[in-house]
Amino acid sequence: MLDQLRAQVAAEFARTGKRRRIKLIDDTLRDGQQCLWATRMRTEQMLPVAQLIEAAGVDSIMAIALVQYDASMLFLNQNPLERLRLLARHMPKTELRAAVRGNLMRGFFPVADDITELFVERNFANGARRFTLFDALLNNENLAPGINRAKALGAKTSVMLVFNDAPAYTDEIYAEKAREAVEDFGVDAIAFGDSAGVLPIDRIRTLVPAMKSAIGDRELEFTTHCMTGLGPVQYLEAAVHGVDVIYCSIDPMANGPAPAAMQDMVRDLRYLGFEVDVDIDKLDKAGDILRAMAEQEGQPLGEPAEYDPALFVNRYAGGALANLRMQLQAAGIADRLPEVLDEIGRVRVELGSPIMATPYPAIIAGQAVMNVLHGERYRVVPDEVKKYVLGYFGALPIPVDPDVADKVIGNGSQKIALTPPPMEPVVPALRARYPYADDDELLLRQMYGDEKFEGLGPTGTATEFSVTHPIVDLVSALGRNRSPVRASFWLGDSSVRVNGG
């Protein structure tokens, strides 16, 4: 297979007289840890590898998205904007990216335009220089506030279109959506993603050229996950057929439910005849730190996935699967994961086969869990499901099954209006409520509430994670512990005792 692709690249070189350069976006600190560690990587764990990633020469780094905001605020008690600020300080020469989920923020509900604009502003102020925006309904209207604000700030922009093999999602639709994003917003690039890793190889051969033709001189980016085992081949086929930029993660924070290993992609792309300006030795050094960190923290390492046909039914993406598994385990029903995954496949089709990208994996899984636990399907309906059916998230490309829609509307909360109400600006009231707060604080209080904001712990270079200095680890851990602590340790004849509260 590689030799056939290599021959195609050679033929392109003979025809054009130049070799194409494939750029790499590092997605280790965003998607890699999201898929393998359920987004539980702390800021101080990222900093030791940040400078190595920059030194490796990647084109840009996907630094943060809303899932990282949620994990930082809800589980790690860390400020996500401080994370972005520290990453920018450690990687001053490399473009940092932030992903924006259209007009959806925490809780997956649409928000007023001024909150989306504030979100973009604060990410830009803290170091993001490119914004990748996506809407899983492919509704470009939902992207307008974020894109327009980013461009006004001088940031670069990309629109991510996510793959869906449902009947309405043809090559022509994707090409048209890509063309609209370029013509309507003037974005710098179009990204194409396959959340569940199910994009057929023969579809890549028609879809990528169609999208590339539609966007003119703009770059076409591609990302996928390796949970079906197809990921590495998808990347190579996409590059051969016109993709300019690919998202990868550093091994061992790659493969399985995560993107492909960057080191392998560099070798394979070079073998095919592409130019790739990345230092593999630097990537391997970063990988060594990540491997030691995973072993020390008891976190999983990425491994190549075996073929699983069930994934082509439920379409459940890598990061979403990691979080679902963790939530079922916390609820004491981890043994019912296979049932839930089967039910996810059924619910997805009944709800119009939405693209399995945030927020829809969580919304569909919520309904699937209710169906499995309660026996009678759709007897209990989460609010998000009813709002989705009623169009709160936007127009649905494929209609919901009428019988299911009746059950959802009838059994869902009667407090939810049948017609989505208009959204009024929120920021003026926030400024009045918190007159002494800066805009970072305003944003986080609005998204997560006062209690979560006031419970944030300190993060800084003084608490960088160490895999080679256990004493540093101990002191760092003590510093993060809010309970009274007492510890003693010895080195030869000397001892140190720590008492604190």
Coordinates of C-alpha atoms in Angstrom, one line a residue:
M1 CA 0.0 0.0 0.0
L2 CA 2.8 2.4 0.9
D3 CA 4.5 1.7 -2.4
Q4 CA 1.4 2.6 -4.3
L5 CA 1.0 5.8 -2.5
R6 CA 4.7 6.6 -3.0
A7 CA 4.2 6.1 -6.8
Q8 CA 1.4 8.6 -6.7
V9 CA 3.5 11.2 -4.9
A10 CA 6.4 10.5 -7.4
A11 CA 4.0 11.1 -10.3
E12 CA 2.8 14.4 -8.8
F13 CA 6.4 15.5 -8.4
A14 CA 7.1 14.6 -12.1
R15 CA 4.1 16.5 -13.2
T16 CA 4.6 19.7 -11.0
G17 CA 8.4 19.7 -10.5
K18 CA 8.1 20.3 -6.8
R19 CA 7.6 18.3 -3.6
R20 CA 4.8 19.2 -1.4
R21 CA 5.5 20.0 2.2
I22 CA 3.1 18.5 4.8
K23 CA 2.7 20.6 8.0
L24 CA 2.1 19.0 11.4
I25 CA -0.1 20.3 14.2
D26 CA 0.7 18.9 17.5
D27 CA -2.4 17.7 19.3
T28 CA -0.8 15.9 22.2
L29 CA -1.8 18.3 25.0
R30 CA -5.4 18.7 23.7
D31 CA -6.7 15.6 21.9
G32 CA -4.1 13.0 22.9
Q33 CA -4.6 13.4 26.6
Q34 CA -8.4 13.9 26.1
C35 CA -8.6 10.5 24.4
L36 CA -6.3 8.5 26.6
W37 CA -6.4 10.3 30.0
A38 CA -10.0 11.5 29.9
T39 CA -8.6 15.1 29.8
R40 CA -7.1 14.7 33.3
M41 CA -3.6 16.0 32.4
R42 CA -2.7 18.9 34.7
T43 CA -1.0 22.1 33.5
E44 CA 2.3 21.3 35.3
Q45 CA 2.5 18.0 33.5
M46 CA 2.4 19.8 30.2
L47 CA 5.1 22.3 30.8
P48 CA 8.1 19.8 30.9
V49 CA 7.3 18.8 27.3
A50 CA 6.2 22.1 25.9
Q51 CA 9.7 23.4 25.0
L52 CA 10.6 20.1 23.4
I53 CA 7.5 20.2 21.2
E54 CA 8.4 23.7 20.1
A55 CA 12.0 22.7 19.4
A56 CA 10.7 19.8 17.2
G57 CA 9.5 22.4 14.7
V58 CA 5.8 21.6 14.5
D59 CA 3.8 24.1 12.6
S60 CA 1.4 24.9 15.4
I61 CA 0.0 23.4 18.7
M62 CA -3.6 22.7 19.5
A63 CA -3.4 24.0 23.1
I64 CA -7.0 24.1 24.4
A65 CA -10.6 23.5 23.8
L66 CA -13.8 23.6 25.8
V67 CA -13.4 20.0 27.0
Q68 CA -10.1 21.1 28.6
Y69 CA -11.9 24.1 30.2
D70 CA -14.4 21.7 31.7
A71 CA -11.9 19.2 33.0
S72 CA -9.6 22.0 34.4
M73 CA -12.5 23.8 36.2
L74 CA -14.6 20.8 37.3
F75 CA -12.1 18.1 38.1
L76 CA -8.6 19.6 38.4
N77 CA -9.4 22.9 40.1
Q78 CA -7.1 24.7 37.6
N79 CA -7.5 27.9 35.7
P80 CA -7.6 27.0 31.9
L81 CA -6.6 30.5 30.9
E82 CA -3.6 30.3 33.2
R83 CA -2.7 27.1 31.4
L84 CA -2.9 28.8 28.1
R85 CA -0.8 31.7 29.4
L86 CA 1.9 29.3 30.7
L87 CA 2.0 27.3 27.5
A88 CA 2.5 30.5 25.5
R89 CA 5.3 31.5 27.8
H90 CA 7.0 28.1 27.3
M91 CA 6.4 28.1 23.6
P92 CA 6.8 31.7 22.5
K93 CA 7.8 30.9 18.9
T94 CA 5.0 28.5 18.0
E95 CA 1.4 29.4 17.1
L96 CA -1.0 28.2 19.8
R97 CA -4.5 27.2 18.7
A98 CA -7.8 27.2 20.6
A99 CA -10.9 25.3 19.5
V100 CA -14.3 26.9 19.8
R101 CA -17.5 24.9 19.8
G102 CA -19.6 27.3 17.7
N103 CA -22.0 29.0 20.0
L104 CA -22.0 26.2 22.6
M105 CA -20.2 26.5 25.9
R106 CA -20.4 24.6 29.2
G107 CA -23.5 22.4 29.5
F108 CA -23.7 22.2 25.7
F109 CA -26.3 24.9 25.5
P110 CA -26.2 27.8 23.1
V111 CA -25.0 31.1 24.6
A112 CA -25.4 34.7 23.8
D113 CA -23.1 36.1 21.1
D114 CA -21.3 38.4 23.6
I115 CA -20.2 35.3 25.7
T116 CA -18.8 33.6 22.6
E117 CA -17.0 36.9 21.7
L118 CA -15.7 37.2 25.3
F119 CA -14.4 33.6 25.2
V120 CA -12.5 34.3 22.0
E121 CA -11.1 37.6 23.4
R122 CA -9.8 36.0 26.6
N123 CA -8.2 33.1 24.8
F124 CA -6.5 35.5 22.4
A125 CA -5.3 37.7 25.3
N126 CA -3.8 34.7 27.0
G127 CA -1.8 33.4 24.0
A128 CA -4.0 31.8 21.4
R129 CA -3.2 33.1 17.9
R130 CA -5.4 30.8 15.8
F131 CA -9.0 29.7 16.4
T132 CA -10.5 26.5 15.0
L133 CA -14.2 26.8 15.1
F134 CA -16.7 24.0 14.4
D135 CA -20.4 23.3 14.6
A136 CA -21.5 19.7 14.6
L137 CA -24.6 20.5 12.6
L138 CA -22.5 22.2 9.9
N139 CA -24.4 25.4 10.6
N140 CA -22.1 28.2 9.6
E141 CA -24.4 30.8 11.2
N142 CA -23.5 29.4 14.6
L143 CA -19.8 30.1 13.9
A144 CA -20.2 33.8 12.8
P145 CA -19.8 35.5 16.2
G146 CA -16.6 33.6 17.1
I147 CA -15.0 33.9 13.7
N148 CA -15.8 37.6 13.3
R149 CA -14.4 38.4 16.8
A150 CA -11.2 36.4 16.1
K151 CA -10.6 38.1 12.8
A152 CA -11.1 41.6 14.4
L153 CA -8.4 40.7 17.0
G154 CA -6.0 39.8 14.2
A155 CA -6.1 36.0 14.9
K156 CA -6.1 33.4 12.1
T157 CA -9.1 31.2 11.8
S158 CA -10.1 27.8 10.6
V159 CA -13.4 26.1 10.2
M160 CA -13.6 22.4 11.1
L161 CA -16.1 20.2 9.2
V162 CA -16.6 16.8 10.8
F163 CA -17.3 13.6 8.8
N164 CA -20.6 11.8 8.8
D165 CA -21.5 9.0 6.5
A166 CA -25.3 9.5 6.8
P167 CA -27.1 10.0 3.5
A168 CA -27.4 13.8 3.6
Y169 CA -23.6 14.3 4.1
T170 CA -22.3 14.0 0.5
D171 CA -19.0 15.2 -1.0
E172 CA -20.9 18.0 -2.6
I173 CA -22.3 19.2 0.8
Y174 CA -18.9 19.2 2.4
A175 CA -17.4 21.1 -0.5
E176 CA -20.2 23.6 -0.4
K177 CA -19.8 24.2 3.3
A178 CA -16.1 24.6 2.9
R179 CA -16.6 27.1 0.1
E180 CA -19.2 29.0 2.2
A181 CA -16.7 29.3 5.1
V182 CA -14.1 30.8 2.8
E183 CA -16.4 33.1 0.9
D184 CA -18.5 34.3 3.9
F185 CA -15.8 34.5 6.6
G186 CA -12.5 34.6 4.7
V187 CA -11.1 31.9 7.0
D188 CA -7.4 31.0 6.6
A189 CA -7.9 27.2 6.3
I190 CA -10.5 24.5 6.3
A191 CA -10.1 21.5 8.6
F192 CA -11.8 18.2 8.1
G193 CA -12.1 15.8 11.0
D194 CA -13.2 12.2 11.5
S195 CA -14.0 11.9 15.2
A196 CA -14.7 8.2 15.2
G197 CA -12.1 7.1 12.7
V198 CA -14.6 5.5 10.4
L199 CA -14.0 7.5 7.2
P200 CA -13.6 4.9 4.4
I201 CA -10.4 5.1 2.3
D202 CA -12.2 5.2 -1.0
R203 CA -14.3 8.2 0.4
I204 CA -11.0 10.0 1.1
R205 CA -10.1 9.7 -2.5
T206 CA -13.2 11.7 -3.6
L207 CA -13.9 13.9 -0.6
V208 CA -10.5 15.4 -0.1
P209 CA -10.1 16.5 -3.8
A210 CA -13.6 17.9 -3.8
M211 CA -13.0 20.0 -0.7
K212 CA -9.5 21.1 -1.9
S213 CA -11.0 22.3 -5.2
A214 CA -13.7 24.3 -3.3
I215 CA -11.3 26.3 -1.2
G216 CA -8.8 27.6 -3.7
D217 CA -5.5 28.5 -2.2
R218 CA -6.5 27.9 1.4
E219 CA -4.9 25.1 3.3
L220 CA -6.8 21.9 4.0
E221 CA -6.2 20.3 7.4
F222 CA -7.1 16.8 8.5
T223 CA -7.5 14.9 11.7
T224 CA -8.8 11.5 12.7
H225 CA -8.6 9.0 15.5
C226 CA -7.1 5.5 15.4
M227 CA -9.7 3.6 17.4
T228 CA -10.7 1.5 14.3
G229 CA -7.1 0.9 13.3
L230 CA -7.6 3.0 10.1
G231 CA -6.1 6.2 11.4
P232 CA -2.5 6.1 10.0
V233 CA -3.7 5.0 6.6
Q234 CA -6.4 7.7 6.5
Y235 CA -3.7 10.3 7.2
L236 CA -1.4 9.1 4.4
E237 CA -4.3 8.8 1.9
A238 CA -5.5 12.3 2.8
A239 CA -2.0 13.7 2.3
V240 CA -1.6 12.0 -1.1
H241 CA -5.0 13.4 -2.3
G242 CA -4.4 17.0 -1.3
V243 CA -4.4 17.6 2.4
D244 CA -1.7 20.2 3.5
V245 CA -1.8 19.9 7.3
I246 CA -2.4 16.9 9.6
Y247 CA -3.0 16.8 13.4
C248 CA -1.0 14.2 15.3
S249 CA 0.0 13.3 18.9
I250 CA 3.4 12.3 20.2
D251 CA 3.8 8.6 21.0
P252 CA 2.9 7.4 23.6
M253 CA 0.0 9.9 23.8
A254 CA -1.2 8.5 20.4
N255 CA -3.0 5.6 18.8
G256 CA -5.9 3.7 20.2
P257 CA -8.7 6.3 20.6
A258 CA -6.2 9.1 20.0
P259 CA -4.7 10.6 16.8
A260 CA -1.8 8.8 15.1
A261 CA 1.7 8.9 16.4
M262 CA 3.6 11.9 15.0
Q263 CA 6.9 10.1 14.9
D264 CA 5.4 7.4 12.7
M265 CA 3.7 9.9 10.5
V266 CA 6.9 11.8 9.9
R267 CA 8.7 8.7 8.8
D268 CA 5.9 7.5 6.6
L269 CA 5.3 10.8 4.9
R270 CA 9.0 11.2 4.2
Y271 CA 9.0 7.7 2.7
L272 CA 6.2 8.6 0.4
G273 CA 8.2 11.6 -0.8
F274 CA 6.8 14.5 1.1
E275 CA 8.9 17.2 2.9
V276 CA 8.3 17.2 6.6
D277 CA 10.3 19.7 8.7
V278 CA 10.1 18.1 12.1
D279 CA 12.8 16.8 14.4
I280 CA 11.9 13.2 15.4
D281 CA 14.6 13.1 18.1
K282 CA 13.0 16.0 19.9
L283 CA 9.6 14.3 19.6
D284 CA 11.1 11.1 21.1
K285 CA 12.5 13.0 24.0
A286 CA 9.1 14.5 24.7
G287 CA 7.7 11.0 24.3
D288 CA 10.1 9.6 26.9
I289 CA 8.9 12.2 29.4
L290 CA 5.2 11.5 28.6
R291 CA 5.8 7.7 29.0
A292 CA 7.4 8.1 32.4
M293 CA 4.7 10.5 33.5
A294 CA 2.0 8.0 32.5
E295 CA 3.6 5.2 34.4
Q296 CA 4.1 7.4 37.4
E297 CA 0.5 8.6 37.4
G298 CA -1.0 5.2 36.5
Q299 CA -2.4 6.6 33.2
P300 CA -2.7 4.4 30.0
L301 CA -0.3 4.5 27.1
G302 CA -1.6 4.6 23.6
E303 CA -1.5 1.3 21.7
P304 CA -2.6 0.4 18.1
A305 CA -6.2 -0.6 18.2
E306 CA -7.6 -3.8 16.8
Y307 CA -10.4 -3.7 14.3
D308 CA -13.9 -3.4 15.9
P309 CA -16.9 -3.3 13.6
A310 CA -19.1 -2.0 16.4
L311 CA -17.4 1.3 16.1
F312 CA -18.9 1.7 12.7
V313 CA -22.4 1.5 14.3
N314 CA -22.1 3.7 17.4
R315 CA -19.5 6.1 15.9
Y316 CA -18.3 7.0 19.4
A317 CA -15.3 9.2 19.3
G318 CA -12.0 8.6 21.2
G319 CA -12.2 11.4 23.8
A320 CA -15.9 10.9 24.4
L321 CA -15.4 7.1 24.9
A322 CA -12.7 7.7 27.5
N323 CA -15.0 10.1 29.4
L324 CA -18.0 7.7 29.1
R325 CA -16.0 4.8 30.4
M326 CA -14.9 6.9 33.4
Q327 CA -18.4 8.1 34.2
L328 CA -19.9 4.6 34.1
Q329 CA -17.2 3.4 36.4
A330 CA -17.9 6.3 38.8
A331 CA -21.6 5.3 38.7
G332 CA -20.8 1.7 39.4
I333 CA -22.1 0.4 36.1
A334 CA -18.9 0.0 34.1
D335 CA -20.0 -3.6 33.3
R336 CA -22.9 -2.2 31.2
L337 CA -20.6 -0.3 28.7
P338 CA -21.3 -2.8 25.9
E339 CA -25.1 -2.3 26.3
V340 CA -24.7 1.4 26.4
L341 CA -22.6 1.4 23.2
D342 CA -25.1 -0.7 21.4
E343 CA -27.9 1.6 22.5
I344 CA -25.9 4.7 21.4
G345 CA -25.9 3.3 17.9
R346 CA -29.7 3.0 17.9
V347 CA -30.4 6.4 19.6
R348 CA -28.0 8.1 17.1
V349 CA -30.0 6.8 14.1
E350 CA -33.4 7.7 15.7
L351 CA -32.2 11.2 16.4
G352 CA -31.2 11.9 12.8
S353 CA -27.7 10.5 12.8
P354 CA -25.9 13.6 14.0
I355 CA -22.2 14.0 13.6
M356 CA -20.5 12.4 16.6
A357 CA -18.5 15.5 17.6
T358 CA -19.0 17.6 20.7
P359 CA -21.6 18.0 22.1
Y360 CA -23.6 15.2 20.5
P361 CA -21.7 12.1 21.8
A362 CA -22.4 13.2 25.3
I363 CA -26.1 14.1 24.5
I364 CA -26.7 10.8 22.8
A365 CA -24.9 8.8 25.4
G366 CA -27.0 10.4 28.1
Q367 CA -30.2 9.2 26.4
A368 CA -28.7 5.8 25.8
V369 CA -27.7 5.4 29.5
M370 CA -31.3 6.4 30.5
N371 CA -32.7 3.8 28.1
V372 CA -30.5 1.0 29.4
L373 CA -31.1 1.8 33.1
H374 CA -34.8 2.3 32.9
G375 CA -35.7 -0.4 30.5
E376 CA -38.5 1.6 28.7
R377 CA -36.8 3.6 26.0
Y378 CA -37.2 7.4 26.2
R379 CA -39.3 7.2 29.4
V380 CA -36.6 9.5 30.9
V381 CA -35.3 12.2 28.7
P382 CA -32.4 14.5 29.5
D383 CA -33.0 18.2 28.9
E384 CA -30.3 18.4 26.3
V385 CA -32.0 15.7 24.2
K386 CA -35.4 17.6 24.2
K387 CA -33.6 20.8 23.3
Y388 CA -31.8 19.1 20.5
V389 CA -35.1 17.7 19.0
L390 CA -36.8 21.2 19.4
G391 CA -34.0 22.9 17.4
Y392 CA -32.3 24.8 20.3
F393 CA -28.9 23.9 18.7
G394 CA -29.9 24.8 15.2
A395 CA -31.7 23.2 12.2
L396 CA -31.1 19.4 11.9
P397 CA -29.8 18.2 8.6
I398 CA -31.7 14.9 9.0
P399 CA -35.1 14.9 10.8
V400 CA -35.6 12.9 14.0
D401 CA -37.8 9.8 13.8
P402 CA -41.3 11.1 14.3
D403 CA -42.3 8.5 17.0
V404 CA -39.1 9.2 18.9
A405 CA -39.7 12.9 18.6
D406 CA -43.2 12.5 20.2
K407 CA -41.7 10.6 23.1
V408 CA -38.9 13.0 23.7
I409 CA -41.2 16.0 23.6
G410 CA -43.9 14.3 25.7
N411 CA -41.6 12.8 28.4
G412 CA -39.0 15.6 28.5
S413 CA -39.1 18.5 31.0
Q414 CA -42.3 20.6 30.5
K415 CA -40.3 23.6 31.6
I416 CA -38.5 23.6 28.2
A417 CA -40.3 26.0 25.8
L418 CA -41.3 24.4 22.5
T419 CA -39.8 27.3 20.6
P420 CA -36.2 28.4 21.5
P421 CA -36.4 31.8 23.2
P422 CA -34.1 34.7 21.9
M423 CA -30.9 35.2 23.7
E424 CA -30.1 38.6 25.2
P425 CA -26.6 40.0 25.9
V426 CA -25.1 38.7 29.1
V427 CA -21.8 40.6 29.6
P428 CA -23.3 44.0 30.8
A429 CA -25.0 42.2 33.6
L430 CA -21.9 40.3 34.5
R431 CA -19.9 43.6 34.7
A432 CA -22.5 45.1 37.0
R433 CA -22.5 42.0 39.2
Y434 CA -18.7 41.7 39.5
P435 CA -17.5 45.3 39.2
Y436 CA -14.0 44.5 40.3
A437 CA -13.4 41.4 38.3
D438 CA -11.2 41.3 35.2
D439 CA -12.5 39.7 32.0
D440 CA -10.8 36.3 32.7
E441 CA -12.7 36.1 36.0
L442 CA -16.0 37.2 34.4
L443 CA -15.8 34.5 31.8
L444 CA -15.0 31.7 34.2
R445 CA -17.6 32.8 36.7
Q446 CA -20.2 32.9 34.0
M447 CA -19.3 29.5 32.6
Y448 CA -18.7 27.6 35.9
G449 CA -20.2 29.6 38.7
D450 CA -18.7 31.3 41.8
E451 CA -18.0 28.2 43.8
K452 CA -15.9 26.6 41.1
F453 CA -14.0 29.8 40.4
E454 CA -13.2 30.5 44.0
G455 CA -12.0 26.9 44.5
L456 CA -9.3 27.2 41.9
G457 CA -5.8 26.3 43.1
P458 CA -2.6 27.9 42.1
T459 CA -0.6 26.7 39.0
G460 CA 2.8 27.9 38.0
T461 CA 6.3 27.1 37.0
A462 CA 7.1 26.4 40.6
T463 CA 4.8 23.3 40.5
E464 CA 6.1 21.8 37.2
F465 CA 5.7 18.1 37.2
S466 CA 8.9 16.1 37.5
V467 CA 9.5 12.5 36.4
T468 CA 13.2 12.5 37.4
H469 CA 13.1 14.3 40.7
P470 CA 10.9 12.5 43.3
I471 CA 11.6 15.1 46.0
V472 CA 10.3 17.8 43.7
D473 CA 7.2 15.6 43.2
L474 CA 6.7 15.3 46.9
V475 CA 7.0 19.0 47.6
S476 CA 4.8 19.8 44.7
A477 CA 2.1 17.3 45.9
L478 CA 2.3 18.8 49.4
G479 CA 1.8 22.2 48.0
R480 CA -1.3 21.2 46.2
N481 CA -2.8 19.5 49.2
R482 CA -5.3 21.7 51.0
S483 CA -5.6 19.5 54.1
P484 CA -3.2 19.7 57.0
V485 CA -0.1 17.7 56.2
R486 CA 2.9 16.2 58.0
A487 CA 5.8 14.6 56.2
S488 CA 9.4 13.6 56.9
F489 CA 12.1 12.4 54.6
W490 CA 15.8 11.5 55.0
L491 CA 18.9 11.7 52.8
G492 CA 21.8 10.0 54.5
D493 CA 22.1 11.4 58.0
S494 CA 20.0 14.5 57.3
S495 CA 16.3 14.8 57.7
V496 CA 13.6 17.3 56.9
R497 CA 10.2 17.5 58.6
V498 CA 7.3 19.4 57.1
N499 CA 4.2 20.5 59.0
G500 CA 1.6 22.6 57.4
G501 CA -2.0 23.3 57.0

